[in-house]
Short mmCIF file of C-alpha atoms in Angstrom, two decimals:
data_model
loop_
_atom_site.label_atom_id
_atom_site.label_comp_id
_atom_site.label_asym_id
_atom_site.label_seq_id
_atom_site.Cartn_x
_atom_site.Cartn_y
_atom_site.Cartn_z
CA UNK F 1171 -29.80 17.38 -2.00
CA UNK F 1172 -31.18 16.50 1.40
CA UNK F 1173 -28.93 17.40 4.33
CA UNK F 1174 -29.35 14.71 7.00
CA UNK F 1175 -25.87 14.44 8.46
CA UNK F 1176 -26.88 14.65 12.10
CA UNK F 1177 -27.47 11.11 13.34
CA UNK F 1178 -30.10 12.17 15.89
CA UNK F 1179 -32.13 13.99 13.27
CA UNK F 1180 -31.89 11.03 10.93
CA UNK F 1181 -32.86 8.42 13.49
CA UNK F 1182 -35.86 10.43 14.62
CA UNK F 1183 -37.26 10.73 11.09
CA UNK F 1184 -40.69 9.05 11.03
CA UNK F 1185 -41.62 9.78 7.44
CA UNK F 1186 -40.66 7.64 4.49
CA UNK F 1187 -39.34 9.23 1.32
CA UNK F 1188 -41.51 7.55 -1.28
CA UNK F 1189 -39.94 9.17 -4.32
CA UNK F 1190 -36.73 7.73 -5.78
CA UNK F 1191 -33.53 9.48 -4.68
CA UNK F 1192 -30.06 9.12 -6.10
CA UNK F 1193 -27.46 7.13 -4.20
CA UNK F 1194 -25.49 10.17 -3.04
CA UNK F 1195 -28.61 11.59 -1.36
CA UNK F 1196 -29.23 8.22 0.25
CA UNK F 1197 -25.65 8.10 1.59
CA UNK F 1198 -26.20 11.56 3.09
CA UNK F 1199 -29.37 10.29 4.81
CA UNK F 1200 -27.50 7.23 6.12
CA UNK F 1201 -25.24 9.66 7.98
CA UNK F 1202 -21.69 9.30 9.21
CA UNK F 1203 -21.00 7.31 12.35
CA UNK F 1204 -19.78 4.17 14.06
CA UNK F 1205 -20.05 1.96 10.95
CA UNK F 1206 -17.64 4.20 9.06
CA UNK F 1207 -15.11 4.14 11.90
CA UNK F 1208 -15.37 0.36 12.04
CA UNK F 1209 -14.89 -0.06 8.31
CA UNK F 1210 -11.90 2.31 8.51
CA UNK F 1211 -10.46 0.09 11.25
CA UNK F 1212 -10.97 -3.11 9.20
CA UNK F 1213 -9.66 -1.66 5.90
CA UNK F 1214 -6.85 0.16 7.66
CA UNK F 1215 -5.84 -3.06 9.43
CA UNK F 1216 -5.80 -4.85 6.07
CA UNK F 1217 -3.57 -2.06 4.75
CA UNK F 1218 -1.27 -2.55 7.75
CA UNK F 1219 -1.32 -6.32 7.09
CA UNK F 1220 -0.12 -5.71 3.53
CA UNK F 1221 2.57 -3.37 4.85
CA UNK F 1222 3.72 -6.12 7.21
CA UNK F 1223 3.62 -8.75 4.45
CA UNK F 1224 5.68 -6.65 2.01
CA UNK F 1225 8.31 -5.28 4.42
CA UNK F 1226 8.81 -8.51 6.42
CA UNK F 1227 10.82 -9.95 3.50
CA UNK F 1228 13.71 -7.60 4.31
CA UNK F 1229 14.11 -9.38 7.67
CA UNK F 1230 13.44 -12.90 6.39
CA UNK F 1231 16.17 -12.76 3.73
CA UNK F 1232 19.18 -12.24 6.06
CA UNK F 1233 17.73 -14.59 8.69
CA UNK F 1234 17.02 -17.47 6.29
CA UNK F 1235 20.08 -17.14 4.04
CA UNK F 1236 21.98 -19.96 5.78
CA UNK F 1237 19.04 -22.39 5.82
CA UNK F 1238 18.58 -22.01 2.06
CA UNK F 1239 22.27 -21.37 1.26
CA UNK F 1240 21.28 -18.22 -0.59
CA UNK F 1241 23.74 -16.32 -2.75
CA UNK F 1242 23.25 -12.65 -3.64
CA UNK F 1243 21.38 -13.74 -6.76
CA UNK F 1244 19.02 -15.91 -4.70
CA UNK F 1245 18.39 -13.00 -2.31
CA UNK F 1246 17.64 -10.70 -5.23
CA UNK F 1247 15.15 -13.16 -6.71
CA UNK F 1248 13.40 -13.60 -3.36
CA UNK F 1249 13.29 -9.84 -2.80
CA UNK F 1250 11.76 -9.33 -6.25
CA UNK F 1251 9.27 -12.23 -6.09
CA UNK F 1252 6.66 -10.27 -4.14
CA UNK F 1253 7.05 -7.28 -6.45
CA UNK F 1254 6.56 -9.43 -9.56
CA UNK F 1255 3.51 -11.05 -7.97
CA UNK F 1256 2.05 -7.61 -7.25
CA UNK F 1257 2.79 -6.54 -10.83
CA UNK F 1258 0.64 -9.32 -12.29
CA UNK F 1259 -1.92 -9.05 -9.51
CA UNK F 1260 -2.51 -5.34 -10.10
CA UNK F 1261 -3.26 -6.08 -13.75
CA UNK F 1262 -6.10 -8.43 -12.75
CA UNK F 1263 -7.56 -7.26 -9.42
CA UNK F 1264 -8.97 -4.01 -10.80
CA UNK F 1265 -11.09 -5.81 -13.37
CA UNK F 1266 -12.23 -8.40 -10.82
CA UNK F 1267 -13.20 -5.57 -8.44
CA UNK F 1268 -15.24 -3.85 -11.16
CA UNK F 1269 -16.91 -7.07 -12.32
CA UNK F 1270 -17.28 -9.27 -9.21
CA UNK F 1271 -17.21 -6.77 -6.38
CA UNK F 1272 -14.89 -4.79 -4.09
CA UNK F 1273 -15.40 -6.95 -1.02
CA UNK F 1274 -15.16 -10.21 -2.97
CA UNK F 1275 -11.83 -9.15 -4.47
CA UNK F 1276 -10.41 -7.95 -1.16
CA UNK F 1277 -11.34 -11.12 0.73
CA UNK F 1278 -9.91 -13.42 -1.96
CA UNK F 1279 -6.70 -11.39 -2.34
CA UNK F 1280 -6.03 -11.05 1.39
CA UNK F 1281 -6.65 -14.77 1.96
CA UNK F 1282 -4.20 -15.58 -0.85
CA UNK F 1283 -1.63 -13.30 0.77
CA UNK F 1284 -2.16 -14.73 4.27
CA UNK F 1285 -2.30 -18.43 3.31
CA UNK F 1286 0.76 -18.36 1.06
CA UNK F 1287 2.71 -16.29 3.61
CA UNK F 1288 1.83 -18.95 6.17
CA UNK F 1289 2.99 -21.75 3.84
CA UNK F 1290 6.22 -19.85 3.15
CA UNK F 1291 6.93 -19.79 6.90
CA UNK F 1292 7.40 -23.58 6.91
CA UNK F 1293 8.96 -23.92 3.45
CA UNK F 1294 12.02 -26.14 3.43
CA UNK F 1295 12.88 -25.78 -0.26
CA UNK F 1296 13.99 -22.53 -1.92
CA UNK F 1297 11.75 -22.82 -5.06
CA UNK F 1298 8.72 -23.36 -2.79
CA UNK F 1299 9.64 -20.24 -0.82
CA UNK F 1300 9.91 -18.23 -4.05
CA UNK F 1301 6.54 -19.47 -5.32
CA UNK F 1302 4.86 -18.65 -2.00
CA UNK F 1303 6.27 -15.11 -1.98
CA UNK F 1304 5.20 -14.68 -5.60
CA UNK F 1305 1.63 -15.68 -4.72
CA UNK F 1306 1.71 -13.60 -1.54
CA UNK F 1307 2.63 -10.56 -3.66
CA UNK F 1308 -0.21 -11.41 -6.04
CA UNK F 1309 -2.62 -11.35 -3.12
CA UNK F 1310 -1.13 -8.16 -1.66
CA UNK F 1311 -1.97 -6.37 -4.91
CA UNK F 1312 -5.54 -6.26 -3.64
CA UNK F 1313 -4.61 -3.20 -1.57
CA UNK F 1314 -5.51 -1.07 -4.61
CA UNK F 1315 -9.17 -2.02 -4.08
CA UNK F 1316 -9.21 -0.86 -0.44
CA UNK F 1317 -9.56 2.79 -1.42
CA UNK F 1318 -12.44 2.13 -3.81
CA UNK F 1319 -14.28 0.01 -1.25
CA UNK F 1320 -14.04 2.37 1.69
CA UNK F 1321 -14.45 5.55 -0.38
CA UNK F 1322 -17.77 4.40 -1.85
CA UNK F 1323 -19.39 4.31 1.61
CA UNK F 1324 -18.51 7.93 2.50
CA UNK F 1325 -20.09 11.23 1.43
CA UNK F 1326 -18.09 13.91 -0.38
CA UNK F 1327 -17.54 16.10 2.67
CA UNK F 1328 -15.75 13.39 4.63
CA UNK F 1329 -14.17 11.24 1.91
CA UNK F 1330 -10.76 12.82 1.36
CA UNK F 1331 -10.02 13.13 5.07
CA UNK F 1332 -11.30 9.61 5.69
CA UNK F 1333 -9.12 8.07 2.99
CA UNK F 1334 -6.05 9.97 4.16
CA UNK F 1335 -6.22 8.28 7.57
CA UNK F 1336 -5.32 5.02 5.82
CA UNK F 1337 -1.68 6.13 5.72
CA UNK F 1338 -1.58 5.97 9.54
CA UNK F 1339 -2.28 2.24 9.36
CA UNK F 1340 0.47 1.67 6.76
CA UNK F 1341 2.86 3.56 9.04
CA UNK F 1342 1.77 1.40 11.98
CA UNK F 1343 2.61 -1.72 9.94
CA UNK F 1344 6.03 -0.35 8.99
CA UNK F 1345 6.77 0.36 12.68
CA UNK F 1346 5.39 -2.96 13.90
CA UNK F 1347 7.54 -5.16 11.62
CA UNK F 1348 10.98 -4.24 13.07
CA UNK F 1349 9.50 -4.45 16.59
CA UNK F 1350 8.27 -8.02 16.00
CA UNK F 1351 11.52 -8.93 14.25
CA UNK F 1352 13.61 -7.44 17.07
CA UNK F 1353 11.76 -9.61 19.62
CA UNK F 1354 11.45 -12.86 17.65
CA UNK F 1355 14.39 -13.25 15.25
CA UNK F 1356 17.24 -13.04 17.82
CA UNK F 1357 15.77 -16.10 19.61
CA UNK F 1358 18.00 -19.15 19.17
CA UNK F 1359 15.54 -22.09 19.41
CA UNK F 1360 15.58 -24.85 16.76
CA UNK F 1361 12.89 -27.45 16.12
CA UNK F 1362 14.21 -30.25 13.91
CA UNK F 1363 12.39 -33.36 12.80
CA UNK F 1364 14.02 -35.14 9.91
CA UNK F 1365 13.87 -32.84 6.89
CA UNK F 1366 11.79 -30.24 8.78
CA UNK F 1367 13.52 -27.28 10.46
CA UNK F 1368 11.72 -24.48 12.32
CA UNK F 1369 13.68 -21.50 13.65
CA UNK F 1370 13.00 -17.95 14.84
CA UNK F 1371 12.60 -16.52 11.32
CA UNK F 1372 9.92 -19.14 10.63
CA UNK F 1373 7.98 -18.00 13.70
CA UNK F 1374 8.40 -14.38 12.58
CA UNK F 1375 6.92 -15.29 9.17
CA UNK F 1376 3.98 -17.08 10.84
CA UNK F 1377 3.17 -14.00 12.96
CA UNK F 1378 3.36 -11.71 9.91
CA UNK F 1379 0.92 -13.90 7.95
CA UNK F 1380 -1.87 -13.88 10.56
CA UNK F 1381 -3.21 -10.28 10.19
CA UNK F 1382 -4.19 -10.86 6.54
CA UNK F 1383 -6.19 -13.98 7.42
CA UNK F 1384 -7.83 -12.54 10.55
CA UNK F 1385 -8.96 -9.23 9.05
CA UNK F 1386 -10.09 -10.74 5.74
CA UNK F 1387 -12.47 -12.91 7.80
CA UNK F 1388 -13.78 -9.81 9.62
CA UNK F 1389 -14.23 -8.06 6.26
CA UNK F 1390 -16.37 -10.98 5.13
CA UNK F 1391 -19.00 -9.89 7.68
CA UNK F 1392 -19.38 -6.43 6.09
CA UNK F 1393 -21.62 -5.51 3.11
CA UNK F 1394 -20.53 -4.94 -0.47
CA UNK F 1395 -19.98 -1.37 -1.69
CA UNK F 1396 -23.35 0.32 -2.42
CA UNK F 1397 -21.87 2.12 -5.45
CA UNK F 1398 -20.83 -1.19 -6.99
CA UNK F 1399 -24.16 -2.87 -6.26
CA UNK F 1400 -26.19 -0.08 -7.85
CA UNK F 1401 -23.84 0.10 -10.85
CA UNK F 1402 -24.74 -3.56 -11.45
CA UNK F 1403 -28.44 -2.79 -11.23
CA UNK F 1404 -28.87 -4.62 -7.90
CA UNK F 1405 -31.40 -2.23 -6.38
CA UNK F 1406 -32.66 -4.44 -3.54
CA UNK F 1407 -29.14 -5.42 -2.44
CA UNK F 1408 -28.14 -1.76 -2.44
CA UNK F 1409 -31.12 -0.90 -0.26
CA UNK F 1410 -30.23 -3.71 2.17
CA UNK F 1411 -26.67 -2.39 2.36
CA UNK F 1412 -27.87 1.16 3.13
CA UNK F 1413 -30.33 -0.12 5.74
CA UNK F 1414 -27.52 -2.08 7.41
CA UNK F 1415 -25.28 1.01 7.60
CA UNK F 1416 -28.19 3.23 8.70
CA UNK F 1417 -29.09 0.96 11.62
CA UNK F 1418 -25.45 0.68 12.71
CA UNK F 1419 -24.73 4.43 12.45
CA UNK F 1420 -27.86 5.49 14.27
CA UNK F 1421 -28.11 2.57 16.70
CA UNK F 1422 -31.78 2.22 15.93
CA UNK F 1423 -34.34 -0.26 14.63
CA UNK F 1424 -36.26 2.52 12.86
CA UNK F 1425 -37.05 1.91 9.21
CA UNK F 1426 -34.64 3.45 6.70
CA UNK F 1427 -36.54 6.54 5.40
CA UNK F 1428 -35.89 5.81 1.71
CA UNK F 1429 -37.96 3.31 -0.24
CA UNK F 1430 -36.31 3.39 -3.67
CA UNK F 1431 -33.18 4.55 -5.49
CA UNK F 1432 -32.68 5.91 -8.98
CA UNK F 1433 -30.77 3.44 -11.11
CA UNK F 1434 -27.73 4.76 -13.02
CA UNK F 1435 -28.11 5.60 -16.71
CA UNK F 1436 -25.69 2.84 -17.68
CA UNK F 1437 -25.76 -0.52 -15.86
CA UNK F 1438 -22.58 -2.53 -16.36
CA UNK F 1439 -22.97 -6.14 -17.40
CA UNK F 1440 -20.79 -9.04 -16.31
CA UNK F 1441 -18.80 -10.68 -19.10
CA UNK F 1442 -18.67 -14.48 -19.05
CA UNK F 1443 -15.16 -14.57 -20.52
CA UNK F 1444 -12.52 -13.34 -18.07
CA UNK F 1445 -9.93 -12.50 -20.76
CA UNK F 1446 -12.45 -10.72 -22.98
CA UNK F 1447 -13.89 -8.88 -20.00
CA UNK F 1448 -10.44 -7.74 -18.86
CA UNK F 1449 -9.51 -6.59 -22.36
CA UNK F 1450 -12.83 -4.80 -22.80
CA UNK F 1451 -12.62 -2.97 -19.46
CA UNK F 1452 -9.10 -1.68 -20.19
CA UNK F 1453 -10.05 -0.70 -23.75
CA UNK F 1454 -13.15 1.17 -22.54
CA UNK F 1455 -11.13 3.07 -19.93
CA UNK F 1456 -8.52 4.25 -22.43
CA UNK F 1457 -11.10 5.22 -25.04
CA UNK F 1458 -13.43 7.00 -22.62
CA UNK F 1459 -13.45 10.67 -21.59
CA UNK F 1460 -11.19 9.66 -18.68
CA UNK F 1461 -8.35 8.40 -20.87
CA UNK F 1462 -6.12 11.47 -20.40
CA UNK F 1463 -6.55 11.40 -16.63
CA UNK F 1464 -5.84 7.66 -16.65
CA UNK F 1465 -2.61 8.18 -18.63
CA UNK F 1466 -1.46 10.96 -16.31
CA UNK F 1467 -2.10 8.88 -13.18
CA UNK F 1468 -0.21 5.94 -14.74
CA UNK F 1469 2.83 8.17 -15.36
CA UNK F 1470 2.61 9.62 -11.84
CA UNK F 1471 2.41 6.11 -10.36
CA UNK F 1472 5.39 4.98 -12.43
CA UNK F 1473 7.53 7.96 -11.41
CA UNK F 1474 6.73 8.13 -7.71
CA UNK F 1475 6.83 4.34 -7.13
CA UNK F 1476 10.12 3.94 -9.03
CA UNK F 1477 11.69 6.70 -6.96
CA UNK F 1478 10.23 5.40 -3.69
CA UNK F 1479 11.53 1.85 -4.08
CA UNK F 1480 14.84 2.97 -5.56
CA UNK F 1481 15.65 4.89 -2.39
CA UNK F 1482 13.83 2.91 0.32
CA UNK F 1483 15.32 -0.46 -0.66
CA UNK F 1484 18.71 1.26 -0.94
CA UNK F 1485 18.63 2.78 2.57
CA UNK F 1486 19.67 -0.41 4.50
CA UNK F 1487 22.63 -0.87 2.14
CA UNK F 1488 23.53 2.79 2.54
CA UNK F 1489 23.35 2.46 6.33
CA UNK F 1490 25.70 -0.52 6.27
CA UNK F 1491 28.23 1.33 4.12
CA UNK F 1492 28.23 4.40 6.37
CA UNK F 1493 28.57 2.16 9.44
CA UNK F 1494 31.53 0.37 7.82
CA UNK F 1495 33.13 3.72 6.90
CA UNK F 1496 32.75 5.19 10.40
CA UNK F 1497 33.73 2.11 12.42
CA UNK F 1498 36.03 -0.10 10.33
CA UNK F 1499 37.58 2.06 7.59
CA UNK F 1500 41.20 2.76 8.49
CA UNK F 1501 41.98 5.25 5.71
CA UNK F 1502 41.67 9.05 5.86
CA UNK F 1503 38.10 10.05 6.74
CA UNK F 1504 37.94 13.20 4.65
CA UNK F 1505 35.18 12.23 2.22
CA UNK F 1506 32.98 15.18 1.25
CA UNK F 1507 29.89 13.46 -0.17
CA UNK F 1508 27.98 10.20 -0.17
CA UNK F 1509 29.34 8.95 -3.49
CA UNK F 1510 32.92 9.15 -2.20
CA UNK F 1511 31.98 6.98 0.78
CA UNK F 1512 29.92 4.53 -1.30
CA UNK F 1513 32.82 4.04 -3.72
CA UNK F 1514 35.04 2.80 -0.87
CA UNK F 1515 32.79 -0.18 -0.27
CA UNK F 1516 33.81 -2.87 -2.73
CA UNK F 1517 32.73 -6.50 -2.80
CA UNK F 1518 34.67 -8.83 -5.03
CA UNK F 1519 32.50 -11.38 -6.85
CA UNK F 1520 34.99 -14.12 -5.99
CA UNK F 1521 34.65 -13.50 -2.24
CA UNK F 1522 32.88 -16.35 -0.48
CA UNK F 1523 32.19 -16.43 3.24
CA UNK F 1524 33.56 -19.63 4.73
CA UNK F 1525 31.10 -19.35 7.62
CA UNK F 1526 27.53 -18.28 6.99
CA UNK F 1527 26.34 -15.47 9.25
CA UNK F 1528 22.57 -14.93 9.54
CA UNK F 1529 22.57 -12.51 12.46
CA UNK F 1530 20.99 -9.07 12.03
CA UNK F 1531 22.78 -6.17 13.71
CA UNK F 1532 20.73 -4.28 16.29
CA UNK F 1533 21.66 -1.11 14.38
CA UNK F 1534 19.39 -2.24 11.51
CA UNK F 1535 16.34 -2.69 13.75
CA UNK F 1536 16.88 0.72 15.34
CA UNK F 1537 17.26 2.65 12.10
CA UNK F 1538 14.30 1.04 10.33
CA UNK F 1539 12.18 1.75 13.42
CA UNK F 1540 13.30 5.41 13.43
CA UNK F 1541 12.49 5.81 9.72
CA UNK F 1542 9.05 4.24 10.27
CA UNK F 1543 8.28 6.54 13.20
CA UNK F 1544 9.28 9.54 11.09
CA UNK F 1545 6.13 8.90 9.02
CA UNK F 1546 3.81 9.54 11.98
CA UNK F 1547 3.75 13.38 11.76
CA UNK F 1548 2.69 13.46 8.10
CA UNK F 1549 0.18 10.65 8.74
CA UNK F 1550 -1.54 12.91 11.29
CA UNK F 1551 -1.09 16.37 9.75
CA UNK F 1552 -2.35 15.58 6.24
CA UNK F 1553 -5.75 14.07 7.24
CA UNK F 1554 -6.38 16.98 9.63
CA UNK F 1555 -5.67 19.65 7.01
CA UNK F 1556 -6.64 17.97 3.73
CA UNK F 1557 -10.16 19.47 3.70
CA UNK F 1558 -8.63 22.94 4.01
CA UNK F 1559 -5.83 22.68 1.44
CA UNK F 1560 -6.90 19.73 -0.76
CA UNK F 1561 -5.16 16.54 -1.84
CA UNK F 1562 -3.47 18.17 -4.84
CA UNK F 1563 -1.67 20.66 -2.58
CA UNK F 1564 -0.28 17.93 -0.35
CA UNK F 1565 0.64 15.75 -3.33
CA UNK F 1566 2.76 18.56 -4.80
CA UNK F 1567 4.36 19.30 -1.41
CA UNK F 1568 5.14 15.61 -0.79
CA UNK F 1569 6.63 14.97 -4.24
CA UNK F 1570 8.70 18.14 -4.45
CA UNK F 1571 9.80 17.83 -0.81
CA UNK F 1572 10.89 14.21 -1.18
CA UNK F 1573 12.60 15.09 -4.48
CA UNK F 1574 14.62 17.79 -2.71
CA UNK F 1575 15.57 15.41 0.13
CA UNK F 1576 16.63 12.84 -2.47
CA UNK F 1577 18.92 15.40 -4.15
CA UNK F 1578 20.42 16.37 -0.78
CA UNK F 1579 21.52 12.76 -0.19
CA UNK F 1580 24.49 13.41 -2.45
CA UNK F 1581 25.95 15.88 0.06
CA UNK F 1582 25.73 13.75 3.23
CA UNK F 1583 28.90 12.45 4.90
CA UNK F 1584 27.71 10.89 8.18
CA UNK F 1585 25.25 8.30 9.50
CA UNK F 1586 23.29 10.99 11.33
CA UNK F 1587 22.75 13.03 8.16
CA UNK F 1588 21.81 9.82 6.37
CA UNK F 1589 19.14 8.84 8.89
CA UNK F 1590 17.67 12.38 8.95
CA UNK F 1591 17.32 12.67 5.16
CA UNK F 1592 16.17 9.06 4.85
CA UNK F 1593 13.42 9.74 7.39
CA UNK F 1594 12.28 12.91 5.59
CA UNK F 1595 12.25 11.13 2.25
CA UNK F 1596 10.31 8.14 3.64
CA UNK F 1597 7.72 10.33 5.38
CA UNK F 1598 7.01 12.56 2.36
CA UNK F 1599 7.25 10.01 -0.44
CA UNK F 1600 5.21 7.40 1.46
CA UNK F 1601 2.44 9.95 2.04
CA UNK F 1602 2.55 11.09 -1.61
CA UNK F 1603 2.42 7.46 -2.74
CA UNK F 1604 -0.75 6.91 -0.65
CA UNK F 1605 -2.41 10.18 -1.68
CA UNK F 1606 -2.30 9.12 -5.34
CA UNK F 1607 -4.72 6.29 -4.49
CA UNK F 1608 -6.92 8.69 -2.50
CA UNK F 1609 -7.29 11.15 -5.37
CA UNK F 1610 -7.85 8.35 -7.89
CA UNK F 1611 -11.05 7.33 -6.08
CA UNK F 1612 -12.59 10.70 -7.00
CA UNK F 1613 -11.07 10.97 -10.49
CA UNK F 1614 -12.86 7.92 -11.96
CA UNK F 1615 -16.50 6.75 -11.95
CA UNK F 1616 -17.58 3.47 -10.34
CA UNK F 1617 -17.46 1.39 -13.54
CA UNK F 1618 -13.81 2.38 -14.23
CA UNK F 1619 -12.49 3.03 -10.71
CA UNK F 1620 -11.12 -0.42 -9.88
CA UNK F 1621 -9.38 -1.03 -13.19
CA UNK F 1622 -8.02 2.54 -13.38
CA UNK F 1623 -6.41 2.37 -9.93
CA UNK F 1624 -5.03 -1.12 -10.58
CA UNK F 1625 -3.56 -0.26 -13.99
CA UNK F 1626 -1.89 2.77 -12.42
CA UNK F 1627 -0.51 0.57 -9.66
CA UNK F 1628 0.77 -1.90 -12.27
CA UNK F 1629 2.77 0.90 -13.90
CA UNK F 1630 4.06 1.71 -10.43
CA UNK F 1631 5.35 -1.85 -9.97
CA UNK F 1632 7.06 -1.70 -13.37
CA UNK F 1633 8.74 1.49 -12.18
CA UNK F 1634 9.81 -0.21 -8.96
CA UNK F 1635 11.48 -3.09 -10.83
CA UNK F 1636 13.26 -0.75 -13.26
CA UNK F 1637 14.28 1.56 -10.41
CA UNK F 1638 16.00 -1.27 -8.57
CA UNK F 1639 17.86 -2.23 -11.73
CA UNK F 1640 19.13 1.35 -12.03
CA UNK F 1641 20.39 1.27 -8.43
CA UNK F 1642 22.06 -2.12 -8.88
CA UNK F 1643 23.87 -1.03 -12.04
CA UNK F 1644 25.07 2.42 -10.95
CA UNK F 1645 25.39 2.38 -7.13
CA UNK F 1646 29.13 1.61 -7.02
CA UNK F 1647 30.61 3.33 -10.06
CA UNK F 1648 28.18 6.21 -10.69
CA UNK F 1649 26.04 6.67 -7.57
CA UNK F 1650 25.00 10.14 -8.74
CA UNK F 1651 22.80 8.55 -11.43
CA UNK F 1652 20.22 6.96 -9.05
CA UNK F 1653 20.02 10.23 -7.10
CA UNK F 1654 19.38 12.28 -10.24
CA UNK F 1655 16.84 9.78 -11.56
CA UNK F 1656 14.96 9.66 -8.24
CA UNK F 1657 14.90 13.44 -7.87
CA UNK F 1658 13.80 13.98 -11.48
CA UNK F 1659 10.97 11.44 -11.29
CA UNK F 1660 9.57 13.03 -8.14
CA UNK F 1661 9.66 16.53 -9.67
CA UNK F 1662 7.87 15.19 -12.77
CA UNK F 1663 5.22 13.63 -10.50
CA UNK F 1664 4.69 16.93 -8.68
CA UNK F 1665 4.26 18.84 -11.94
CA UNK F 1666 1.84 16.27 -13.41
CA UNK F 1667 -0.35 16.43 -10.30
CA UNK F 1668 -1.11 20.07 -11.18
CA UNK F 1669 -2.71 18.93 -14.46
CA UNK F 1670 -5.26 16.68 -12.72
CA UNK F 1671 -8.88 17.83 -12.21
CA UNK F 1672 -9.75 19.39 -8.86
CA UNK F 1673 -11.32 16.99 -6.36
CA UNK F 1674 -12.79 17.17 -2.87
CA UNK F 1675 -16.29 17.70 -1.41
CA UNK F 1676 -17.92 16.21 -4.49
CA UNK F 1677 -20.11 13.18 -5.02
CA UNK F 1678 -18.16 10.42 -6.74
CA UNK F 1679 -19.77 9.05 -9.89
#
């Protein structure tokens, strides 16, 4: 393999390589530079946009409950609409990414997310709001393609570290949402015109929809993945893509020193029938030599995502119950564990508030901001050390560490202990959740990568839905059950990671 990593050496090359080279050699010759940092910024910003889109619902629900006269059932449906949309979206986007292109899929999905989020911001009817959030979730499922797209531009030496920096952008989105909400939602303005009503939560929803639209437009200016183009037999388009990156990285008008590329042994063909093509791509994945790895990653995704959403969506409720116990509870405060405190908080089904209250306590903004900021250390440490220790090491540490913090939740008896353990759990499980997508890029070849990652993500969404059902059923009477389930699933994930093939510093297929 030709070593041409230094941009100065590459740009000064005056001799053309007339023989055909493979794509990995060509990517080495292209070098690593400003284009890669720009594409990281664009893809990372799209990842942050998805983070904003998904987490903003938790602020919209309490703020809009009076306008839509939402009961607990209505809130639950709205909260689950995005997740259901992502469930169906994940099933489809992987195949579209493998058949039509990574960039094409990302642009379409992010525009769907942004446009329907924007429409939801001015929705005046509850069913319309639900439909918009469902479609927004469908579009947000395109995040699974981000890792394939960006990873296929980077050589093996830089790829793992490069992909791991994506978590920093997700963390930025998680931190940004409560900041925007804290500034916008407490505003008391009302714009009324007949049937139309526009309040602070509507403006908040508008702001949260804009990043998806803006950055999907910027992505449209970038080239398609060279791995995808060559896998489709598009030699000239692949060469144009590499020339574009070469000129940008080296800031030169010199001719790209490669004249031809070796085509892959197997060129994938586009199927005219979408349903048949989707069925065929899934069948080929699970009958190929990668079927065992695909099954393991699906189980890992199911376990870690179920545990993550079980606990993360439970944290605000847990915070409210601890706050009620410490400030309003008049009985003896001698509870020894979390389940004792949780059991004190009872809501009778017949209770109906005579006056609707859509104000969000400042305490909620503060705690969600603290939990988001707790993810910063892991978002920095892991990318800096991943080349030394490997993704598998950090995956095991994240899953086992978050499993231990989940188990320790049973023993907490104060708000401070709750916020500390919640922050640890969020930081470790969020990083582990993201690292699964990073390692999947290297586990599967180009023709299976999109569908493999998306099918795994679909299993993750199924786990998220089932996990929330477990919490809803057992939180009051048997709160130990969700804790045990969450802890067990994370330990299983950590053990299964050890069975995966070793990755890192290799050329992806």
